[in-house]
Every structure is written in structure tokens, then in C-alpha cells.
Coordinates of C-alpha atoms in Angstrom, one line a residue:
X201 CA 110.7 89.0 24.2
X202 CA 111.9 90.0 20.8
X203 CA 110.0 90.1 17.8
X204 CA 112.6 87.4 16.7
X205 CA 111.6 84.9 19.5
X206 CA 108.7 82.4 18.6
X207 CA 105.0 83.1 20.2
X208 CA 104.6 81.1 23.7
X209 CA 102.5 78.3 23.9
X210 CA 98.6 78.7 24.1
X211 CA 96.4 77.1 26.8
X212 CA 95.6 73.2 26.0
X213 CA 92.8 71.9 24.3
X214 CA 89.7 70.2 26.2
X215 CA 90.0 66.6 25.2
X216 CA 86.8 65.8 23.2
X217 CA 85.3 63.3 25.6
X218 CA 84.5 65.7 28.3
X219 CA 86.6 67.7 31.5
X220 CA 89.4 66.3 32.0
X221 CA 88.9 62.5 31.4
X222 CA 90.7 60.4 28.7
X223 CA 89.4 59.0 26.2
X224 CA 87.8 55.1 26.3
X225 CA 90.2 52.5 25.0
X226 CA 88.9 51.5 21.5
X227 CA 87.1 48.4 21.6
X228 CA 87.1 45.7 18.8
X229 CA 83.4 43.6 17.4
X230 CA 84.2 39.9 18.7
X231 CA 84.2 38.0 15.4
X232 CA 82.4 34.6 15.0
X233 CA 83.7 31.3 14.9
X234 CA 83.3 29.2 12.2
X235 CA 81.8 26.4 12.6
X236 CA 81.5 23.0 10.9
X237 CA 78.1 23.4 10.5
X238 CA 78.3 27.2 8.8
X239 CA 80.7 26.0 6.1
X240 CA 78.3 22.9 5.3
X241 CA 75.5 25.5 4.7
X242 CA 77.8 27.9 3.1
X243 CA 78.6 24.9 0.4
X244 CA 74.9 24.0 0.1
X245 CA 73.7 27.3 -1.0
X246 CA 71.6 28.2 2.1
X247 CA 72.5 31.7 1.8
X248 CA 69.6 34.1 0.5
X249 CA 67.4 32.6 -2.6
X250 CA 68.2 34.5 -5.6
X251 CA 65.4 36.6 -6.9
X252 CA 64.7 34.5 -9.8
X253 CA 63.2 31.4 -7.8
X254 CA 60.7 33.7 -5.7
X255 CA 58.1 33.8 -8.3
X256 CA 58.5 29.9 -8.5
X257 CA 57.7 29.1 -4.7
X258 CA 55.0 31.5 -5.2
X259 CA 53.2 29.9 -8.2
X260 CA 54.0 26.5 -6.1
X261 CA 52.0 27.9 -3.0
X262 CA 48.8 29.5 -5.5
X263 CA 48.3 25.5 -7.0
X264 CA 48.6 23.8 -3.9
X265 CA 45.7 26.6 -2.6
X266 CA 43.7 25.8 -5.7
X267 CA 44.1 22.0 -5.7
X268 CA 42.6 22.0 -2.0
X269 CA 39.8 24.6 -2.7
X270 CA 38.8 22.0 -5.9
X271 CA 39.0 19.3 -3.4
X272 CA 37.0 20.7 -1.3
X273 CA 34.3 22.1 -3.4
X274 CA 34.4 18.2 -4.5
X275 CA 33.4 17.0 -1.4
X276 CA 30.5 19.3 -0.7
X277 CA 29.2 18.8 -4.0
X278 CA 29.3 15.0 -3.2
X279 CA 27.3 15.8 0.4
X280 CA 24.6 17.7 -1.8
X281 CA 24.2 14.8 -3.8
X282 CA 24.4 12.1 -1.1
X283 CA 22.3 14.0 1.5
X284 CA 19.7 15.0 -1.3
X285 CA 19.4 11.1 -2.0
X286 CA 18.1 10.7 1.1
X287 CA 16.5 13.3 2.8
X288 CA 12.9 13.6 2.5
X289 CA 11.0 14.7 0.0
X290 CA 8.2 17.6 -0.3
X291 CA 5.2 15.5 -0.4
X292 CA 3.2 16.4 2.3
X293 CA 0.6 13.3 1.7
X294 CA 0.1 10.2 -0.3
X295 CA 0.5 11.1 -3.8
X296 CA -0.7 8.4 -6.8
X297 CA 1.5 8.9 -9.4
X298 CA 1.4 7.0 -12.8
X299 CA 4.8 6.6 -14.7
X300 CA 4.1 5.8 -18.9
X301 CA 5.1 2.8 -20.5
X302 CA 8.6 3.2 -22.2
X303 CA 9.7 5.8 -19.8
X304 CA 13.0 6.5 -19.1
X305 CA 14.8 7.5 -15.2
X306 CA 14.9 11.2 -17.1
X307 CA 10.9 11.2 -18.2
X308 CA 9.9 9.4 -14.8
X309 CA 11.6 12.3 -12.8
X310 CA 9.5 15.2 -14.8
X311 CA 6.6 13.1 -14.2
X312 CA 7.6 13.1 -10.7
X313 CA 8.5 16.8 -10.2
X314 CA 5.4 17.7 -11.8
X315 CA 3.4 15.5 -9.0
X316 CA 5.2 17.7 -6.3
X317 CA 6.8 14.5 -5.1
X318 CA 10.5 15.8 -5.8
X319 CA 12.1 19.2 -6.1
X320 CA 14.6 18.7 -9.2
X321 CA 13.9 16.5 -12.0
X322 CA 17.5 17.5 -13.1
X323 CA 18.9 16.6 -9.5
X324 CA 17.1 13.3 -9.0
X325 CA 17.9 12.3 -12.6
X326 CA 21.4 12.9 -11.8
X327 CA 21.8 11.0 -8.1
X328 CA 19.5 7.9 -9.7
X329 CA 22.7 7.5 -12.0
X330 CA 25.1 8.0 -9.6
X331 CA 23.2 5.8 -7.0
X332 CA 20.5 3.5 -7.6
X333 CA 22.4 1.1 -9.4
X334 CA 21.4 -0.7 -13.2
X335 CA 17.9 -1.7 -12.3
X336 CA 15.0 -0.6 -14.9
X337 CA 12.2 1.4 -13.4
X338 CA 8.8 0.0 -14.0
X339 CA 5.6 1.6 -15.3
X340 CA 2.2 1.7 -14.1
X341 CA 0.6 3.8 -11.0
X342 CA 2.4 4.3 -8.0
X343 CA 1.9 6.2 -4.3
X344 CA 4.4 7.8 -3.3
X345 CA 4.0 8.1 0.5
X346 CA 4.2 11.3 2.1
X347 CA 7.6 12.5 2.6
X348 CA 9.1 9.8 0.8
X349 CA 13.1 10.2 -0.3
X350 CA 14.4 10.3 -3.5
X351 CA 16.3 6.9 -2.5
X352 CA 13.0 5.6 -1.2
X353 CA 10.9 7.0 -4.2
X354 CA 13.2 5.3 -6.8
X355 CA 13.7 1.7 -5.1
X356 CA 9.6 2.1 -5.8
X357 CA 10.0 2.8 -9.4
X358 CA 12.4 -0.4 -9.9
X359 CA 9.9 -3.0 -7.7
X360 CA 7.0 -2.4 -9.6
X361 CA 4.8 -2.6 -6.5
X362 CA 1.9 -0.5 -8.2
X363 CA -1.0 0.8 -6.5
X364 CA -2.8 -1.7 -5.4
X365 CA -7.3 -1.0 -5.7
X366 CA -9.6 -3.3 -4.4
X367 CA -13.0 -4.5 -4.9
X368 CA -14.8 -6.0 -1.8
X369 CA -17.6 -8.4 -2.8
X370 CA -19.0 -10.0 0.7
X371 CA -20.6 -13.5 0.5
X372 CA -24.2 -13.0 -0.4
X373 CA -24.1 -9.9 -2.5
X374 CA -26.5 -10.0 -4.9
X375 CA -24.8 -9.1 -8.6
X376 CA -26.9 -5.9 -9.0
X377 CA -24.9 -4.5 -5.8
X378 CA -22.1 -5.9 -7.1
X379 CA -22.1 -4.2 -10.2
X380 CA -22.7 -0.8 -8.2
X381 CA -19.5 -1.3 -7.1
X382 CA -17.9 -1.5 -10.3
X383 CA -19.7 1.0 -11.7
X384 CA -18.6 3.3 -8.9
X385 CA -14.6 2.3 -9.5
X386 CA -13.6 5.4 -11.3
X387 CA -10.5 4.4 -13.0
X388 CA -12.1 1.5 -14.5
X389 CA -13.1 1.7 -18.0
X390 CA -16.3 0.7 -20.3
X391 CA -19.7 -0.3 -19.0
X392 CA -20.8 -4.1 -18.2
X393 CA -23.8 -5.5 -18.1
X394 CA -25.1 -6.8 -14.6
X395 CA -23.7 -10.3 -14.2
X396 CA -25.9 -13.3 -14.0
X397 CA -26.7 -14.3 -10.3
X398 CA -24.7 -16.3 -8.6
X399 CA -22.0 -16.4 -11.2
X400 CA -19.3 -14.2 -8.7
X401 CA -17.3 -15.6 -6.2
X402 CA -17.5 -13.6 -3.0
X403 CA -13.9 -12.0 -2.6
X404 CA -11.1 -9.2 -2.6
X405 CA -10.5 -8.6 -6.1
X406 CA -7.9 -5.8 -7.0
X407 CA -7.6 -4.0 -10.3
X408 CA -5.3 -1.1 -12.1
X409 CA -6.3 2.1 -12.9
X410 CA -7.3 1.5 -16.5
X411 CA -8.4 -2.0 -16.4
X412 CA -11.7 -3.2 -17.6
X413 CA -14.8 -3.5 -15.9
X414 CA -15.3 -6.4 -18.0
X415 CA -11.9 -7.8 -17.0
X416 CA -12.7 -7.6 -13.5
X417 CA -16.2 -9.7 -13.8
X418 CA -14.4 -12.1 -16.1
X419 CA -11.8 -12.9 -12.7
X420 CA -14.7 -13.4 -10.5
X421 CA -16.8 -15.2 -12.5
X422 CA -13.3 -17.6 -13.3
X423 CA -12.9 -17.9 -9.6
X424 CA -16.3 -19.1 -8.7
X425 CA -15.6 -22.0 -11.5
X426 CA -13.0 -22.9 -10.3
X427 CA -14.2 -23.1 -7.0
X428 CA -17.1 -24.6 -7.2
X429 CA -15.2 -27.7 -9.6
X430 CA -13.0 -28.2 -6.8
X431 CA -15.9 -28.6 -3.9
X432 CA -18.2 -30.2 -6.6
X433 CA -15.3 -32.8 -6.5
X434 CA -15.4 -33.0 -2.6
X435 CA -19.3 -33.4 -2.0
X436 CA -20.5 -35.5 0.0
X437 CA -23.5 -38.5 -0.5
X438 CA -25.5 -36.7 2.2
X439 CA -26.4 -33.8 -0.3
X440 CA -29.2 -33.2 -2.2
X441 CA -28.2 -31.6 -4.7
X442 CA -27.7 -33.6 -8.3
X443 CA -25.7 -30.4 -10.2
X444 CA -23.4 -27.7 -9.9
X445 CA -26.0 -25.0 -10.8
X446 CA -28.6 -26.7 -7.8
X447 CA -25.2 -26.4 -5.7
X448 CA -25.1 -22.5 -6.0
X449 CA -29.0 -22.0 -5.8
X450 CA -29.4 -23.9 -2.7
X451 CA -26.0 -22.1 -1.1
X452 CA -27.6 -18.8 -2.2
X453 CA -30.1 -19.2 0.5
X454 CA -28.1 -20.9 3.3
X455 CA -26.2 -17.3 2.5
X456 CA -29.4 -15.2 2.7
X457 CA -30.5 -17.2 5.8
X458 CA -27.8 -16.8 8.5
X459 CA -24.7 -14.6 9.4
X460 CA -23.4 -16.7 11.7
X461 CA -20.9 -19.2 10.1
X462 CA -21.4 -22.0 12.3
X463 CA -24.9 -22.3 11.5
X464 CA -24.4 -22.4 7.1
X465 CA -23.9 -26.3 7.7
X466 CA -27.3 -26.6 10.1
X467 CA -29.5 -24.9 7.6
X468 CA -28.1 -27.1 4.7
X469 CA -29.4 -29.8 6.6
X470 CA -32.6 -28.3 7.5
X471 CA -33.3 -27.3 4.2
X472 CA -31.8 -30.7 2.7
X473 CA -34.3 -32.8 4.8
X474 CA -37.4 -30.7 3.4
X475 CA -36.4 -31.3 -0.2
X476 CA -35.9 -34.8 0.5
X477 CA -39.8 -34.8 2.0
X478 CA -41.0 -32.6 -0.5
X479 CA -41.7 -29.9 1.7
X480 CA -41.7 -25.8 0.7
X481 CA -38.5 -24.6 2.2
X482 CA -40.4 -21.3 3.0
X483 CA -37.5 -18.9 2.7
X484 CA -38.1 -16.0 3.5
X485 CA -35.2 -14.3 0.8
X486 CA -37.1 -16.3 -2.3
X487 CA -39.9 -13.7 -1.7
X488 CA -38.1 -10.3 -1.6
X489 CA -35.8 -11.3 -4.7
X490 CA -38.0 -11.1 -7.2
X491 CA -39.4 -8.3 -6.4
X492 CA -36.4 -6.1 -5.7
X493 CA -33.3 -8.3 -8.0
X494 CA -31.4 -8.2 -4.9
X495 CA -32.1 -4.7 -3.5
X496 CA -32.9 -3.9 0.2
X497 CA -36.7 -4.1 0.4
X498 CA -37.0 -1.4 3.1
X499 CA -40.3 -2.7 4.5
X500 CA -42.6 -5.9 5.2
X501 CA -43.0 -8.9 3.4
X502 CA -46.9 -8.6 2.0
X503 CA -49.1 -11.4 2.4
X504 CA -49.7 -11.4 -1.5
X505 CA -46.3 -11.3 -1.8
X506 CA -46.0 -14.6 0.2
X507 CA -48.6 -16.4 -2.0
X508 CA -47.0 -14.9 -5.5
X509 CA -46.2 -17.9 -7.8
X510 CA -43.1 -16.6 -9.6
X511 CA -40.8 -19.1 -9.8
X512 CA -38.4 -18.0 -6.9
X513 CA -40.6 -17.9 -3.8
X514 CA -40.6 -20.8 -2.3
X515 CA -43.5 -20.0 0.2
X516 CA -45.7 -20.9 -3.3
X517 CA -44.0 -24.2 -4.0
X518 CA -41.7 -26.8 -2.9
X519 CA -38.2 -27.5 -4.4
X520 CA -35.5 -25.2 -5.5
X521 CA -36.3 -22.0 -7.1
X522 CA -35.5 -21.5 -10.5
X523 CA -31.8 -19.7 -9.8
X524 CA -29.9 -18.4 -7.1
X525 CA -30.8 -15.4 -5.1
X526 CA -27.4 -13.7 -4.5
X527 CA -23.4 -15.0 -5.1
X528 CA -23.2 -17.6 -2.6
X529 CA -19.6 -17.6 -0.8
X530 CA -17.1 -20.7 -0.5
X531 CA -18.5 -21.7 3.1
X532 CA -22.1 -22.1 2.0
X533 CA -21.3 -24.1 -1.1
X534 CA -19.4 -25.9 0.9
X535 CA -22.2 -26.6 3.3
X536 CA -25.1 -27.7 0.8
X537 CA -22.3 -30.2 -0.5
X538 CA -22.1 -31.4 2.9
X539 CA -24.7 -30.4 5.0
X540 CA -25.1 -31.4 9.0
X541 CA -26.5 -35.1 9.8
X542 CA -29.7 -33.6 11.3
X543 CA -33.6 -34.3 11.7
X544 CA -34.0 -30.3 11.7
X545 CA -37.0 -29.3 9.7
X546 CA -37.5 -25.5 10.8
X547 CA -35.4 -23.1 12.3
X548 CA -37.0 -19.5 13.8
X549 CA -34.4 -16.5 14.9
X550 CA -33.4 -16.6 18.5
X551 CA -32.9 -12.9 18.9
X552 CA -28.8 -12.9 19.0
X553 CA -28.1 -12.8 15.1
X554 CA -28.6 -16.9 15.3
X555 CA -31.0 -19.6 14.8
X556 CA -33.3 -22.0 17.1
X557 CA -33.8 -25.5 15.6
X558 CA -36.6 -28.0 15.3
X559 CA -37.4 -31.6 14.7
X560 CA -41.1 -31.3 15.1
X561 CA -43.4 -28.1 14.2
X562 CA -44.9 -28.7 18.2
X563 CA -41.4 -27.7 18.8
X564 CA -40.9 -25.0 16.3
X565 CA -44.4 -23.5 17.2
X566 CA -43.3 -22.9 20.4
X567 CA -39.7 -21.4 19.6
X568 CA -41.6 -18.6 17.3
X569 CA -44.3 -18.4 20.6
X570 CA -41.0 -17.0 22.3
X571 CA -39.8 -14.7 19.4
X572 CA -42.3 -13.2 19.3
X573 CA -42.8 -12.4 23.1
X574 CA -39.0 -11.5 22.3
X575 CA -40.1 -8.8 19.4
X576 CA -42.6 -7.7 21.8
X577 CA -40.6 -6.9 24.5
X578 CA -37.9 -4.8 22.5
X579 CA -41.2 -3.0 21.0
X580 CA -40.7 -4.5 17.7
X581 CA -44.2 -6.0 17.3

């Protein structure tokens, strides 16, 4: 080789890929077909939002959030006041509560919260507007039952059923008991004298707290007129009374005399036929009145007290006494306006709360014979 002659070939290259192995045959990305569809959402704009409508979706989504959470909040706030309406209240007994003329729903619920009745004058004032409808409430005293609910508490206020007190006079109460009773009603007001005897109708009378004694006496006294004009009216030829006043003092004792109500019309007649003959009617009530004005007597009749001329015991003379005894009830005035068709001139205690009768004394010696023996027996004599 001379310097002139070109160097000789060097040894071949590795190929790139690895020993002896030609390279892979270049492969091309398939391309996607178009479709109908693509070039539809091409022209529509479907292609990425632009950054300036994010922030609008997003404000969208934050006032759809708040529009539910008001909703919502609405509706529990409307449970609270529904529910509250009608659960029950914290009462935990009968309560009397007395609601002021004039008030309003707002002054009725302080009253009301104050009485432990209600939890929330605030709350209750609110639901009775939203729920109870246009109905005044009414004043006055009220009891509000135990565990009463709002709903339940506030249909009371707008019925005006007020607590209802009662007076009990029984059928021969003597007014001096009578006004005991009046005397001991606490939420009546002023004093009253005793009331004359025989002037009350025995009955239920009820009253308001802060009513009148007075007012109360003035109804009884007004129902026993009007009763007694009405029987007056409805008396019968058979009786022996000739007035009204007679009427009352003869029923007085029929009262005194028996508890059994079939028996007031057989001692009408028994005492009827002994005024008609003239007889003492020898009852033994006439004696313990004047001595006691209608109080228990707690002991034995005395014999002086059975020979005492004082105008009511009739053991001294015959007739009437000079008033009634006790406040004879509608029964007994009844019966001495029309008193049994009977030839009965005594009657003696048979030992069961009633009364043996008598045409003859023969007979009626013999009936007290065995009441006695009776009394004896049971240890009494």
C-alpha cells in the first residue's frame, strides 16, 4: 500500500437495536374517523368550557346549596312550632289559673308561663297566631289539667269554661250550717249575715272566685221562691196548710223527721191528720231547735226541755210552730202540699233508717214496745 492509496475500510457498526437484528419497521398511530356525531359536537361548542364560565357554574351550584339549606331550616322550624303546639305541657297537676279582664293572647301567655303551665310565653304567643285561629280568649279562672298542651290549653282560653266551685246545701240544712259553708268558701268575698230559716232552697249552687257571699244567698233564697210559687200553684185540697210560709214550716219537719224519701208523703199525712184534730204533733226536731238554732245537739232530749213553752216545741202545744226548723227541700214541700190519703196518727222508728205507722195509739204503743226491745238488744238502752 502506498501512502497515496486510500485507508481500507473499518469493521461495521453494530446496528443500534441490538446483535445483529434489523431494525422494527416504523409503525404509524391509526387516526380516528370522523364521525357524524364528532362534527355535530364540534359545531356546538362541546369542546372544553372556557375559563371564564367556571366561576359561573360555580356560583350556580353555592345558591342552589343555600336555597335547599333555607328550605330546610324552614321546615324544621315549622316541626318546632307544630310539635310544640301539641306536645304536652309541664304541668305536672291541676293548676287554677285566673286570666284578667282585657287581656290579650300575649298577657294571657305571661300569666300562663308564670303559673308553670307553659314553657315560653314568647313561643306560645307565637303558635296561638299561627294556629288557633281568630277566636278571642276569655277571662276569668281557669284549670289547666295536668299536662295539658298548648293547643289544648288555648281552645280553654277561647271556651270560657271557667272553673267551676260548688256549694252543696242538702235538704234539711239548717241556715246556720249553711252559712258555715259560705263562710268557709275562700275565694268568696264580704261577710253575710245568717239567712232566715227556711228561706234556702236545698241545692248545688256554684260560684266564681270573687263573687259575693251575698250573691250566692241572694240565688238560693230566688230559687226557693220560685219553687215554692210553682208547687204552691200545684197543691192539693187534701193539705192543711192555708199559706206559703205554713208550707215551708210544716215541710221543715217532714225533712227533720225521715231520710227515707218514700216516707216524706206518709208523715205529711200523719202530721196533716193531727192538725186537723188539734193534736200536738210531738216532733221531736221542734225541741232541739231552739235550743241549738240548728246545731247538732250531741246528747239527750231533757225532760224540761220537752215541757219548755217556746214557741217551736211542739211537745208544749199543738199547731205549727212559729217558723221553720231547717231549709226544707223540693220533695218535702211537695209532700205537705199533697200529703198521703191516710188515717196515720203516730209513726215510731223501726230500726232500718224508716218509720212504723199507726191508726190507733193501742197500735202505736205496741210498735214503740218493740223499739225499744230493739234499742235494748243492740245495747242502746
Amino acid at each position: 500500500m502506498t501512502p497515496d492509496d486510500p485507508p481500507p475500510p473499518g469493521p461495521p457498526e453494530p446496528p443500534a437495536n441490538g446483535a445483529g437484528k434489523p431494525p422494527p419497521p416504523a409503525t404509524q398511530e391509526p387516526q380516528p374517523r370522523a364521525t357524524a356525531g364528532a362534527s355535530l359536537r364540534d359545531d356546538l361548542g362541546t369542546r372544553e368550557p372556557s375559563p371564564a364560565r367556571r366561576p359561573r357554574r360555580k356560583g350556580r351550584r353555592l345558591a342552589a346549596f343555600a336555597i335547599l339549606a333555607a328550605v330546610i331550616l324552614v321546615l324544621i322550624a315549622g316541626g318546632l312550632v307544630v310539635g310544640g303546639w301539641s306536645a304536652g305541657g309541664p304541668a305536672r297537676a291541676a293548676t287554677p289559673v285566673i286570666i284578667a279582664e282585657g287581656s290579650s293572647v300575649a298577657g294571657a301567655a305571661g300569666t300562663l308561663e308564670r303559673a308553670g303551665v307553659i314553657g315560653s310565653a314568647r313561643m306560645f304567643t307565637l303558635r296561638a297566631r299561627l294556629l288557633a285561629g281568630s277566636r278571642p280568649i276569655q277571662a276569668g279562672e281557669y284549670e289547666i289539667p295536668a299536662g295539658a298542651s298548648e293547643a289544648a290549653i288555648m281552645s280553654l282560653l277561647q271556651s270560657g269554661r271557667t272553673l267551676q266551685r260548688f256549694i252543696v246545701v242538702p235538704e234539711g240544712m239548717p241556715s246556720v250550717l249553711v252559712h258555715d259553708r259560705l263562710m268557709a268558701a275562700s275565694v268568696l268575698t264580704g261577710d253575710v249575715p245568717v239567712p232566715e230559716e227556711g228561706s234556702l232552697l236545698p241545692d248545688t249552687y256554684s260560684y266564681q272566685r270573687g263573687e259575693s257571699r251575698a250573691a250566692v244567698v241572694a240565688r238560693m233564697q230566688e230559687a226557693m221562691r220560685h219553687t215554692l210559687d210553682r208547687l204552691w200553684r200545684q197543691r192539693s185540697p187534701n193539705s192543711v196548710v192555708t199559706t206559703p210560709r205554713e208550707a215551708i214550716i210544716l215541710a221543715s219537719i217532714v225533712e227533720k223527721e225521715t231520710g227515707k224519701p218514700a216516707e216524706r208523703r206518709m208523715v205529711a199525712g200523719v202530721y196533716s191528720n193531727r192538725v186537723r184534730q188539734g193534736m200536738k204533733l210531738d216532733a221531736d226536731p221542734t225541741v232541739i231547735y231552739p235550743i241549738t238554732r240548728g246545731r247538732p245537739l250531741g246528747r239527750r232530749i231533757l225532760r224540761s226541755e220537752l215541757q219548755a213553752n217556746n214557741g217551736y216545741n211542739t211537745y208544749a202545744r199543738p199547731g205549727l210552730p212559729i217558723g221553720p226548723i231547717a231549709n226544707p227541700g223540693r220533695e218535702s214541700i211537695a209532700a205537705v202540699l199533697n200529703p198521703a190519703d191516710t188515717r196515720a196518727l203516730y209513726f215510731v222508728a223501726d230500726g232500718t233508717g224508716g218509720h212504723v205507722f199507726a191508726d190507733t195509739l193501742q197500735q202505736h204503743n205496741a210498735n214503740v214496745q218493740r223499739w225499744y226491745a230493739l234499742r235494748r238488744a243492740r245495747g242502746e238502752m
